[in-house]
mmCIF file of C-alpha atoms and ligand atoms in Angstrom:
data_model
loop_
_atom_site.group_PDB
_atom_site.id
_atom_site.type_symbol
_atom_site.label_atom_id
_atom_site.label_comp_id
_atom_site.label_asym_id
_atom_site.label_seq_id
_atom_site.Cartn_x
_atom_site.Cartn_y
_atom_site.Cartn_z
ATOM 1 C CA MET V 870 116.243 57.859 65.328
ATOM 2 C CA ALA V 871 116.326 58.475 69.198
ATOM 3 C CA SER V 872 118.594 57.729 71.115
ATOM 4 C CA ARG V 873 117.943 54.768 74.220
ATOM 5 C CA LEU V 874 120.842 57.001 76.199
ATOM 6 C CA LEU V 875 118.088 60.505 76.145
ATOM 7 C CA GLY V 876 117.483 61.818 78.896
ATOM 8 C CA GLU V 877 113.859 62.537 80.280
ATOM 9 C CA THR V 878 113.669 65.992 79.177
ATOM 10 C CA ALA V 879 115.167 65.217 75.663
ATOM 11 C CA ARG V 880 112.545 62.943 74.987
ATOM 12 C CA ARG V 881 109.415 64.796 76.237
ATOM 13 C CA ILE V 882 110.444 68.133 73.229
ATOM 14 C CA THR V 883 109.156 69.145 70.595
ATOM 15 C CA PRO V 884 112.163 70.256 68.508
ATOM 16 C CA TYR V 885 112.115 73.934 66.707
ATOM 17 C CA VAL V 886 111.950 73.541 62.944
ATOM 18 C CA PRO V 887 113.333 76.539 61.764
ATOM 19 C CA GLY V 888 112.495 77.215 57.755
ATOM 20 C CA GLU V 889 114.667 74.699 55.628
ATOM 21 C CA GLN V 890 118.445 76.122 53.782
ATOM 22 C CA PRO V 891 117.839 73.572 50.682
ATOM 23 C CA ARG V 892 121.200 73.146 48.169
ATOM 24 C CA ASP V 893 119.046 70.338 45.045
ATOM 25 C CA ARG V 894 119.366 74.144 44.140
ATOM 26 C CA ARG V 895 118.562 77.946 43.809
ATOM 27 C CA TYR V 896 115.590 78.483 45.512
ATOM 28 C CA THR V 897 114.342 82.278 45.027
ATOM 29 C CA LYS V 898 113.887 82.011 49.134
ATOM 30 C CA LEU V 899 111.015 84.007 50.903
ATOM 31 C CA ASN V 900 110.745 81.407 53.662
ATOM 32 C CA THR V 901 113.208 82.303 56.264
ATOM 33 C CA ASN V 902 112.720 86.121 56.141
ATOM 34 C CA GLU V 903 116.012 87.515 55.537
ATOM 35 C CA SER V 904 117.110 90.425 53.887
ATOM 36 C CA PRO V 905 116.775 90.383 50.273
ATOM 37 C CA PHE V 906 119.883 92.996 50.963
ATOM 38 C CA PRO V 907 123.522 92.016 51.795
ATOM 39 C CA PRO V 908 123.976 93.700 55.321
ATOM 40 C CA SER V 909 125.727 97.478 55.316
ATOM 41 C CA PRO V 910 129.108 98.698 53.870
ATOM 42 C CA MET V 911 129.809 99.667 56.649
ATOM 43 C CA VAL V 912 129.822 95.741 58.045
ATOM 44 C CA GLU V 913 132.136 94.168 55.182
ATOM 45 C CA GLN V 914 134.531 96.299 56.026
ATOM 46 C CA ALA V 915 134.952 95.755 59.398
ATOM 47 C CA LEU V 916 134.911 92.032 58.646
ATOM 48 C CA ARG V 917 138.096 93.538 56.638
ATOM 49 C CA GLU V 918 139.663 95.414 58.847
ATOM 50 C CA TYR V 919 139.214 93.219 61.611
ATOM 51 C CA ALA V 920 142.349 91.446 63.456
ATOM 52 C CA HIS V 921 142.209 88.089 63.237
ATOM 53 C CA ALA V 922 144.995 87.562 65.253
ATOM 54 C CA ASP V 923 142.617 89.092 68.361
ATOM 55 C CA LEU V 924 140.232 85.765 68.286
ATOM 56 C CA ARG V 925 142.922 83.651 69.835
ATOM 57 C CA LEU V 926 140.685 86.026 73.454
ATOM 58 C CA TYR V 927 138.645 84.918 74.717
ATOM 59 C CA PRO V 928 135.654 88.484 74.031
ATOM 60 C CA ASP V 929 134.040 90.939 76.781
ATOM 61 C CA PRO V 930 131.406 89.074 78.346
ATOM 62 C CA ASP V 931 130.052 91.991 79.367
ATOM 63 C CA VAL V 932 129.386 92.832 75.794
ATOM 64 C CA ARG V 933 130.170 96.176 76.758
ATOM 65 C CA GLU V 934 130.737 98.068 73.431
ATOM 66 C CA LEU V 935 128.417 96.569 70.927
ATOM 67 C CA SER V 936 125.629 97.015 74.815
ATOM 68 C CA ALA V 937 126.741 100.841 74.837
ATOM 69 C CA ASP V 938 125.917 101.183 71.732
ATOM 70 C CA MET V 939 122.699 99.649 70.967
ATOM 71 C CA GLY V 940 121.765 101.519 74.374
ATOM 72 C CA ARG V 941 122.764 105.232 72.653
ATOM 73 C CA TYR V 942 121.107 104.109 69.654
ATOM 74 C CA TYR V 943 117.821 103.846 71.538
ATOM 75 C CA GLY V 944 119.014 106.376 74.449
ATOM 76 C CA LEU V 945 119.175 103.823 76.980
ATOM 77 C CA PRO V 946 121.634 103.882 79.555
ATOM 78 C CA PRO V 947 124.195 100.635 78.421
ATOM 79 C CA GLU V 948 123.124 98.301 82.093
ATOM 80 C CA MET V 949 119.304 98.598 79.649
ATOM 81 C CA VAL V 950 120.770 96.125 77.609
ATOM 82 C CA PHE V 951 120.864 92.991 77.004
ATOM 83 C CA ALA V 952 122.842 90.995 74.595
ATOM 84 C CA GLY V 953 122.355 87.686 72.927
ATOM 85 C CA GLY V 954 123.331 85.020 70.218
ATOM 86 C CA GLY V 955 120.176 86.237 68.406
ATOM 87 C CA SER V 956 117.084 87.050 69.390
ATOM 88 C CA ASP V 957 116.627 83.448 70.588
ATOM 89 C CA GLU V 958 119.066 83.064 73.705
ATOM 90 C CA VAL V 959 117.483 86.038 74.868
ATOM 91 C CA LEU V 960 113.917 85.037 75.078
ATOM 92 C CA GLY V 961 115.566 81.801 76.265
ATOM 93 C CA TYR V 962 117.149 82.874 79.451
ATOM 94 C CA ALA V 963 114.000 85.266 79.598
ATOM 95 C CA PHE V 964 112.664 81.862 79.750
ATOM 96 C CA LEU V 965 114.811 80.524 82.669
ATOM 97 C CA ALA V 966 115.014 84.236 84.402
ATOM 98 C CA PHE V 967 112.250 84.749 85.920
ATOM 99 C CA SER V 968 110.028 81.748 85.566
ATOM 100 C CA SER V 969 109.203 79.247 87.822
ATOM 101 C CA PRO V 970 107.363 75.791 87.644
ATOM 102 C CA GLY V 971 103.920 75.917 88.459
ATOM 103 C CA ASP V 972 103.909 79.758 86.510
ATOM 104 C CA PRO V 973 102.615 79.700 83.515
ATOM 105 C CA VAL V 974 103.948 81.095 80.623
ATOM 106 C CA TYR V 975 101.188 82.532 78.184
ATOM 107 C CA PHE V 976 101.400 83.655 74.393
ATOM 108 C CA PRO V 977 99.096 83.992 72.109
ATOM 109 C CA ASP V 978 97.826 80.492 69.516
ATOM 110 C CA ILE V 979 98.961 81.845 66.408
ATOM 111 C CA THR V 980 102.597 83.210 66.528
ATOM 112 C CA TYR V 981 106.723 82.713 67.458
ATOM 113 C CA GLY V 982 106.680 78.620 67.245
ATOM 114 C CA PHE V 983 109.991 79.105 70.136
ATOM 115 C CA TYR V 984 108.007 79.968 72.850
ATOM 116 C CA GLN V 985 106.021 76.168 72.639
ATOM 117 C CA VAL V 986 109.923 74.842 72.398
ATOM 118 C CA TYR V 987 110.724 76.865 75.379
ATOM 119 C CA ALA V 988 108.164 76.367 77.521
ATOM 120 C CA ASP V 989 108.721 72.307 77.278
ATOM 121 C CA LEU V 990 112.182 72.153 76.871
ATOM 122 C CA PHE V 991 112.017 74.129 80.684
ATOM 123 C CA GLY V 992 109.118 72.109 81.781
ATOM 124 C CA LEU V 993 107.002 75.300 81.900
ATOM 125 C CA GLU V 994 103.039 75.394 81.464
ATOM 126 C CA SER V 995 102.279 77.018 78.703
ATOM 127 C CA ARG V 996 98.854 78.254 77.956
ATOM 128 C CA THR V 997 98.205 79.382 74.185
ATOM 129 C CA LEU V 998 94.906 82.323 73.592
ATOM 130 C CA PRO V 999 93.414 82.927 70.584
ATOM 131 C CA LEU V 1000 94.081 85.648 68.599
ATOM 132 C CA ALA V 1001 90.405 87.111 67.114
ATOM 133 C CA ASP V 1002 88.908 86.514 63.877
ATOM 134 C CA ASN V 1003 90.364 88.669 62.002
ATOM 135 C CA PHE V 1004 94.539 87.248 63.775
ATOM 136 C CA THR V 1005 94.364 90.639 65.867
ATOM 137 C CA VAL V 1006 96.254 90.012 69.596
ATOM 138 C CA SER V 1007 92.323 90.752 71.769
ATOM 139 C CA THR V 1008 94.948 92.547 74.182
ATOM 140 C CA GLU V 1009 92.135 92.346 76.873
ATOM 141 C CA ASP V 1010 92.816 88.821 77.338
ATOM 142 C CA TYR V 1011 96.606 89.566 78.992
ATOM 143 C CA TYR V 1012 94.613 91.221 81.259
ATOM 144 C CA SER V 1013 95.938 90.427 85.183
ATOM 145 C CA LEU V 1014 97.239 86.633 84.639
ATOM 146 C CA PRO V 1015 98.609 84.609 87.208
ATOM 147 C CA GLY V 1016 101.692 84.025 84.679
ATOM 148 C CA ASN V 1017 104.760 85.748 82.176
ATOM 149 C CA VAL V 1018 103.587 86.672 78.362
ATOM 150 C CA PHE V 1019 105.457 86.863 75.891
ATOM 151 C CA LEU V 1020 104.275 88.699 72.460
ATOM 152 C CA ALA V 1021 106.205 88.944 68.942
ATOM 153 C CA ASN V 1022 104.891 92.506 67.620
ATOM 154 C CA PRO V 1023 103.961 92.851 64.455
ATOM 155 C CA ASN V 1024 103.536 89.196 65.456
ATOM 156 C CA ALA V 1025 104.868 86.018 63.338
ATOM 157 C CA PRO V 1026 103.503 85.023 60.998
ATOM 158 C CA THR V 1027 101.174 86.801 60.919
ATOM 159 C CA GLY V 1028 102.373 90.079 61.032
ATOM 160 C CA ILE V 1029 100.027 92.193 62.134
ATOM 161 C CA ALA V 1030 101.316 95.195 65.108
ATOM 162 C CA LEU V 1031 99.816 96.176 67.868
ATOM 163 C CA SER V 1032 100.846 99.923 68.875
ATOM 164 C CA PRO V 1033 102.334 100.713 72.657
ATOM 165 C CA GLU V 1034 99.295 102.457 73.452
ATOM 166 C CA GLN V 1035 97.623 98.868 73.301
ATOM 167 C CA LEU V 1036 100.410 97.488 74.458
ATOM 168 C CA GLU V 1037 100.260 98.737 77.641
ATOM 169 C CA PRO V 1038 97.771 98.373 79.795
ATOM 170 C CA ILE V 1039 98.927 94.329 79.312
ATOM 171 C CA ILE V 1040 102.467 95.606 80.561
ATOM 172 C CA LYS V 1041 101.138 97.692 83.678
ATOM 173 C CA SER V 1042 98.207 95.531 84.685
ATOM 174 C CA ASN V 1043 100.928 92.155 85.246
ATOM 175 C CA PRO V 1044 103.344 94.555 87.813
ATOM 176 C CA ASP V 1045 105.070 91.251 89.202
ATOM 177 C CA ARG V 1046 104.546 88.871 85.746
ATOM 178 C CA LEU V 1047 107.243 89.846 83.035
ATOM 179 C CA VAL V 1048 105.813 91.029 79.004
ATOM 180 C CA VAL V 1049 108.633 90.110 77.119
ATOM 181 C CA ILE V 1050 107.226 92.294 73.491
ATOM 182 C CA ASP V 1051 109.425 90.150 70.569
ATOM 183 C CA GLU V 1052 110.205 92.940 68.320
ATOM 184 C CA ALA V 1053 111.616 90.241 65.767
ATOM 185 C CA TYR V 1054 110.301 92.720 63.272
ATOM 186 C CA VAL V 1055 109.771 96.074 65.368
ATOM 187 C CA ASP V 1056 111.816 97.433 62.625
ATOM 188 C CA PHE V 1057 109.616 97.407 59.482
ATOM 189 C CA ALA V 1058 107.059 99.027 61.209
ATOM 190 C CA PRO V 1059 107.744 102.131 62.656
ATOM 191 C CA GLY V 1060 106.733 104.214 65.517
ATOM 192 C CA MET V 1061 105.741 100.679 66.814
ATOM 193 C CA SER V 1062 108.405 99.635 69.445
ATOM 194 C CA CYS V 1063 108.237 99.589 72.963
ATOM 195 C CA ILE V 1064 111.708 100.282 74.153
ATOM 196 C CA PRO V 1065 109.730 104.592 75.299
ATOM 197 C CA LEU V 1066 107.929 102.504 77.577
ATOM 198 C CA THR V 1067 110.792 100.220 79.144
ATOM 199 C CA ARG V 1068 111.879 103.470 81.351
ATOM 200 C CA ARG V 1069 107.929 103.560 82.975
ATOM 201 C CA TYR V 1070 107.780 99.551 83.527
ATOM 202 C CA ASP V 1071 110.638 97.683 85.593
ATOM 203 C CA ASN V 1072 108.720 94.256 84.299
ATOM 204 C CA LEU V 1073 108.774 94.816 80.546
ATOM 205 C CA LEU V 1074 111.911 93.359 78.499
ATOM 206 C CA VAL V 1075 111.582 94.948 74.394
ATOM 207 C CA VAL V 1076 113.638 91.798 72.567
ATOM 208 C CA GLN V 1077 114.607 92.722 69.081
ATOM 209 C CA THR V 1078 117.326 90.893 66.336
ATOM 210 C CA PHE V 1079 119.630 92.226 63.436
ATOM 211 C CA SER V 1080 119.423 88.947 62.093
ATOM 212 C CA LYS V 1081 115.303 90.521 59.765
ATOM 213 C CA SER V 1082 115.958 94.399 59.481
ATOM 214 C CA ARG V 1083 120.369 94.693 59.254
ATOM 215 C CA ALA V 1084 120.398 91.338 56.773
ATOM 216 C CA LEU V 1085 122.905 90.165 59.709
ATOM 217 C CA ALA V 1086 120.656 86.737 59.996
ATOM 218 C CA GLY V 1087 124.112 84.629 59.638
ATOM 219 C CA MET V 1088 125.741 86.449 62.184
ATOM 220 C CA ARG V 1089 124.355 85.727 65.454
ATOM 221 C CA LEU V 1090 122.644 89.042 67.232
ATOM 222 C CA GLY V 1091 119.724 90.211 69.425
ATOM 223 C CA PHE V 1092 119.407 92.408 71.885
ATOM 224 C CA GLY V 1093 117.255 93.244 75.370
ATOM 225 C CA PHE V 1094 115.586 95.810 76.985
ATOM 226 C CA GLY V 1095 114.062 96.597 80.202
ATOM 227 C CA HIS V 1096 115.114 97.803 83.753
ATOM 228 C CA PRO V 1097 118.841 97.514 85.053
ATOM 229 C CA ASP V 1098 116.906 94.657 87.515
ATOM 230 C CA LEU V 1099 115.909 92.762 83.974
ATOM 231 C CA ILE V 1100 119.065 92.274 82.541
ATOM 232 C CA GLU V 1101 120.498 90.986 85.530
ATOM 233 C CA GLY V 1102 118.254 89.092 85.454
ATOM 234 C CA LEU V 1103 119.157 87.664 82.074
ATOM 235 C CA ASN V 1104 123.369 87.484 83.416
ATOM 236 C CA ARG V 1105 122.664 85.173 86.322
ATOM 237 C CA ILE V 1106 121.253 82.846 83.642
ATOM 238 C CA LYS V 1107 123.905 83.890 80.859
ATOM 239 C CA TYR V 1108 126.414 83.505 83.811
ATOM 240 C CA SER V 1109 125.494 80.228 85.077
ATOM 241 C CA PHE V 1110 125.574 78.906 80.736
ATOM 242 C CA ASN V 1111 128.308 79.873 78.666
ATOM 243 C CA PRO V 1112 129.237 83.064 80.269
ATOM 244 C CA TYR V 1113 131.104 84.211 76.310
ATOM 245 C CA ASN V 1114 127.894 84.257 74.205
ATOM 246 C CA ILE V 1115 129.323 86.935 71.582
ATOM 247 C CA ASP V 1116 132.101 86.537 69.841
ATOM 248 C CA ARG V 1117 134.820 89.268 69.239
ATOM 249 C CA VAL V 1118 133.921 89.169 65.136
ATOM 250 C CA SER V 1119 130.237 89.347 65.754
ATOM 251 C CA MET V 1120 130.940 93.067 68.030
ATOM 252 C CA ALA V 1121 132.460 94.320 65.760
ATOM 253 C CA VAL V 1122 129.622 93.629 63.291
ATOM 254 C CA GLY V 1123 127.061 94.790 65.443
ATOM 255 C CA ARG V 1124 128.589 97.757 66.030
ATOM 256 C CA ALA V 1125 129.567 98.902 62.460
ATOM 257 C CA ALA V 1126 125.814 97.816 61.651
ATOM 258 C CA ILE V 1127 124.363 100.195 64.022
ATOM 259 C CA GLU V 1128 126.855 102.668 63.321
ATOM 260 C CA ASP V 1129 125.107 102.398 59.317
ATOM 261 C CA SER V 1130 121.557 103.994 59.574
ATOM 262 C CA THR V 1131 121.480 105.845 56.428
ATOM 263 C CA TYR V 1132 121.864 101.829 54.394
ATOM 264 C CA PHE V 1133 119.827 100.598 57.407
ATOM 265 C CA THR V 1134 116.204 103.606 56.896
ATOM 266 C CA LEU V 1135 117.474 103.189 52.942
ATOM 267 C CA CYS V 1136 116.884 99.213 53.152
ATOM 268 C CA ARG V 1137 113.957 99.305 55.360
ATOM 269 C CA ASP V 1138 111.985 102.422 53.384
ATOM 270 C CA LYS V 1139 112.103 99.718 50.340
ATOM 271 C CA ILE V 1140 111.597 96.438 51.759
ATOM 272 C CA ILE V 1141 107.962 98.464 52.981
ATOM 273 C CA ALA V 1142 107.479 99.405 50.006
ATOM 274 C CA THR V 1143 108.024 96.652 47.876
ATOM 275 C CA ARG V 1144 105.402 95.370 50.599
ATOM 276 C CA GLU V 1145 102.955 96.720 50.103
ATOM 277 C CA GLN V 1146 103.455 96.876 45.924
ATOM 278 C CA THR V 1147 103.216 93.012 46.417
ATOM 279 C CA ALA V 1148 100.607 93.173 48.893
ATOM 280 C CA ASP V 1149 98.498 94.680 46.484
ATOM 281 C CA ALA V 1150 99.365 92.625 43.160
ATOM 282 C CA LEU V 1151 98.045 89.382 45.849
ATOM 283 C CA ALA V 1152 95.122 91.162 46.488
ATOM 284 C CA ASP V 1153 94.647 91.629 42.811
ATOM 285 C CA MET V 1154 94.835 88.009 42.331
ATOM 286 C CA GLY V 1155 92.584 86.709 44.967
ATOM 287 C CA PHE V 1156 94.423 87.129 47.673
ATOM 288 C CA GLU V 1157 93.375 87.976 50.740
ATOM 289 C CA VAL V 1158 96.614 89.562 52.535
ATOM 290 C CA LEU V 1159 96.303 90.231 56.713
ATOM 291 C CA PRO V 1160 97.725 94.245 56.724
ATOM 292 C CA SER V 1161 101.471 93.041 57.306
ATOM 293 C CA GLN V 1162 104.190 95.611 59.249
ATOM 294 C CA ALA V 1163 106.779 93.028 59.111
ATOM 295 C CA ASN V 1164 109.845 92.017 55.907
ATOM 296 C CA PHE V 1165 106.598 89.478 55.641
ATOM 297 C CA LEU V 1166 102.824 88.446 54.127
ATOM 298 C CA PHE V 1167 100.235 86.378 54.909
ATOM 299 C CA ALA V 1168 97.886 85.718 52.824
ATOM 300 C CA ARG V 1169 95.498 82.730 51.351
ATOM 301 C CA HIS V 1170 93.471 82.894 48.811
ATOM 302 C CA ALA V 1171 90.240 82.471 48.452
ATOM 303 C CA LYS V 1172 90.222 79.180 46.176
ATOM 304 C CA VAL V 1173 93.137 77.173 46.620
ATOM 305 C CA GLY V 1174 94.385 76.239 49.605
ATOM 306 C CA GLY V 1175 97.968 77.062 51.369
ATOM 307 C CA ALA V 1176 99.257 73.694 50.152
ATOM 308 C CA VAL V 1177 98.556 73.535 47.031
ATOM 309 C CA LEU V 1178 100.550 76.918 46.561
ATOM 310 C CA TYR V 1179 103.380 75.920 48.618
ATOM 311 C CA GLN V 1180 103.970 72.862 46.581
ATOM 312 C CA ALA V 1181 103.644 74.350 43.225
ATOM 313 C CA LEU V 1182 105.874 77.077 44.104
ATOM 314 C CA ARG V 1183 108.881 75.354 45.151
ATOM 315 C CA GLU V 1184 108.219 73.435 42.185
ATOM 316 C CA GLN V 1185 108.804 76.697 40.921
ATOM 317 C CA GLY V 1186 111.875 76.872 42.623
ATOM 318 C CA ILE V 1187 110.053 79.206 44.497
ATOM 319 C CA LEU V 1188 110.314 78.857 48.286
ATOM 320 C CA VAL V 1189 107.752 80.379 51.001
ATOM 321 C CA ARG V 1190 106.743 79.026 54.557
ATOM 322 C CA HIS V 1191 103.589 77.271 54.700
ATOM 323 C CA PHE V 1192 102.269 75.720 58.140
ATOM 324 C CA GLU V 1193 100.783 72.719 58.655
ATOM 325 C CA LYS V 1194 98.138 73.982 61.580
ATOM 326 C CA PRO V 1195 93.951 75.042 62.198
ATOM 327 C CA ARG V 1196 93.645 78.227 61.464
ATOM 328 C CA ILE V 1197 96.959 78.767 59.340
ATOM 329 C CA ARG V 1198 96.621 76.120 57.153
ATOM 330 C CA ASP V 1199 94.883 77.968 53.988
ATOM 331 C CA PHE V 1200 97.987 80.955 54.163
ATOM 332 C CA LEU V 1201 101.316 81.473 52.048
ATOM 333 C CA ARG V 1202 103.932 83.119 55.067
ATOM 334 C CA ILE V 1203 106.562 84.977 51.589
ATOM 335 C CA THR V 1204 109.468 87.159 52.897
ATOM 336 C CA ILE V 1205 109.457 90.248 51.712
ATOM 337 C CA GLY V 1206 112.425 89.844 48.494
ATOM 338 C CA THR V 1207 113.792 92.485 45.708
ATOM 339 C CA ASP V 1208 111.225 93.607 43.152
ATOM 340 C CA GLU V 1209 112.912 90.396 41.150
ATOM 341 C CA GLU V 1210 111.784 88.120 43.269
ATOM 342 C CA MET V 1211 108.490 89.056 44.132
ATOM 343 C CA GLY V 1212 108.188 89.569 39.953
ATOM 344 C CA ARG V 1213 109.048 86.239 39.871
ATOM 345 C CA LEU V 1214 106.370 85.408 43.023
ATOM 346 C CA THR V 1215 103.635 86.773 41.707
ATOM 347 C CA ALA V 1216 104.254 85.490 37.935
ATOM 348 C CA ALA V 1217 103.992 82.262 38.797
ATOM 349 C CA LEU V 1218 100.869 82.405 41.736
ATOM 350 C CA GLU V 1219 99.634 83.659 38.914
ATOM 351 C CA GLN V 1220 100.054 81.618 35.962
ATOM 352 C CA ARG V 1221 99.317 78.256 39.307
ATOM 353 C CA LEU V 1222 95.484 80.299 39.728
ATOM 354 C CA ARG V 1223 94.645 79.711 35.766
ATOM 355 C CA GLU V 1224 94.463 76.628 35.507
ATOM 356 C CA GLU V 1225 92.257 76.493 37.922
HETATM 357 C C1 PLP D 1814 113.410 85.304 63.572
HETATM 358 C C2 PLP D 1814 112.824 85.485 64.608
HETATM 359 C C3 PLP D 1814 113.973 85.358 66.013
HETATM 360 C C4 PLP D 1814 114.413 84.820 66.306
HETATM 361 O O1 PLP D 1814 115.628 85.505 65.443
HETATM 362 P P1 PLP D 1814 117.277 85.095 65.339
HETATM 363 O O2 PLP D 1814 118.102 85.181 64.827
HETATM 364 O O3 PLP D 1814 117.624 84.386 67.177
HETATM 365 O O4 PLP D 1814 117.822 86.628 66.646
HETATM 366 C C5 PLP D 1814 111.812 85.948 67.264
HETATM 367 N N1 PLP D 1814 111.942 85.786 67.260
HETATM 368 C C6 PLP D 1814 110.374 86.708 66.325
HETATM 369 C C7 PLP D 1814 109.300 86.888 66.110
HETATM 370 C C8 PLP D 1814 111.516 85.484 65.275
HETATM 371 O O5 PLP D 1814 109.988 85.879 63.918
#
């Protein structure tokens, strides 16, 4: 029950609802876009070799080494890199640092749920702009707006990506607004990252995470990339809220993960190949599958609704994500797992559809 002591803000907000992490039985978990593969063996080694006695000391509040590694990976100086405890923290700081009361925040009607939650938490007005009928972002809608813009690319939960060439006019036409491109899934969309544009536009913040493509959702590591003045803005918030936001173990693990590009590429390519196979299998069963460039598929069946299929899969021990929301309630969001897991998924769906 809500405490009678709740303040006005806490009373007003609707918190984000994470995907289930159930404990009642073993599920095939295809509901939170985690990696089906373990993190790099170099991560395991970094953990094994971590000198635990160092944990008595505070971590480096400037996160220098990890930021330098991450910058080097993308050819950016460390002053253009911000490290956060998951990309959610980076996004939250971006809302706080660059918004003013009265200026609305713009994002699509169908996108990552946290944008709405942050806007509400920080008392900001939000304006949602509808995706086109084919569920792509209508880029012209975002030109020259009187407020900051938050776009996930590839978008969630559709998986549809826009190219940097398609996004650039949004960044260019809003020179005095912050444009955030949330690239949580961009590693599964080769060539689609806007990071190269951060060198040319001082109003662009690109946000990425190690939770999906780096198989480190349990570690909480995310990054922001942008002009040094934008990074300074994020640091203003961080140093007013949680200066030691990245712990020592996460720093060591993050550095090891960046180093192992071979393992990273192997896992990513495997997930992309499995995604394409699964999309074909679903299409053969009568699903409309949106053209995903992420590590999940968003699909609806011509005859059977999303809630029914979600429940049928759940009873078979397979968890996917279903959103009881306008426009998308007939869709399932299915994380790409191993080939074996996807085999279980398609078999369970075939079985349920045969009952129709
Ligand atoms: C998963 C996700 C995030 C947040 O990931 P973290 O685990 O907080 O790094 C951010 N944006 C989108 C679109 C996501 O799907």
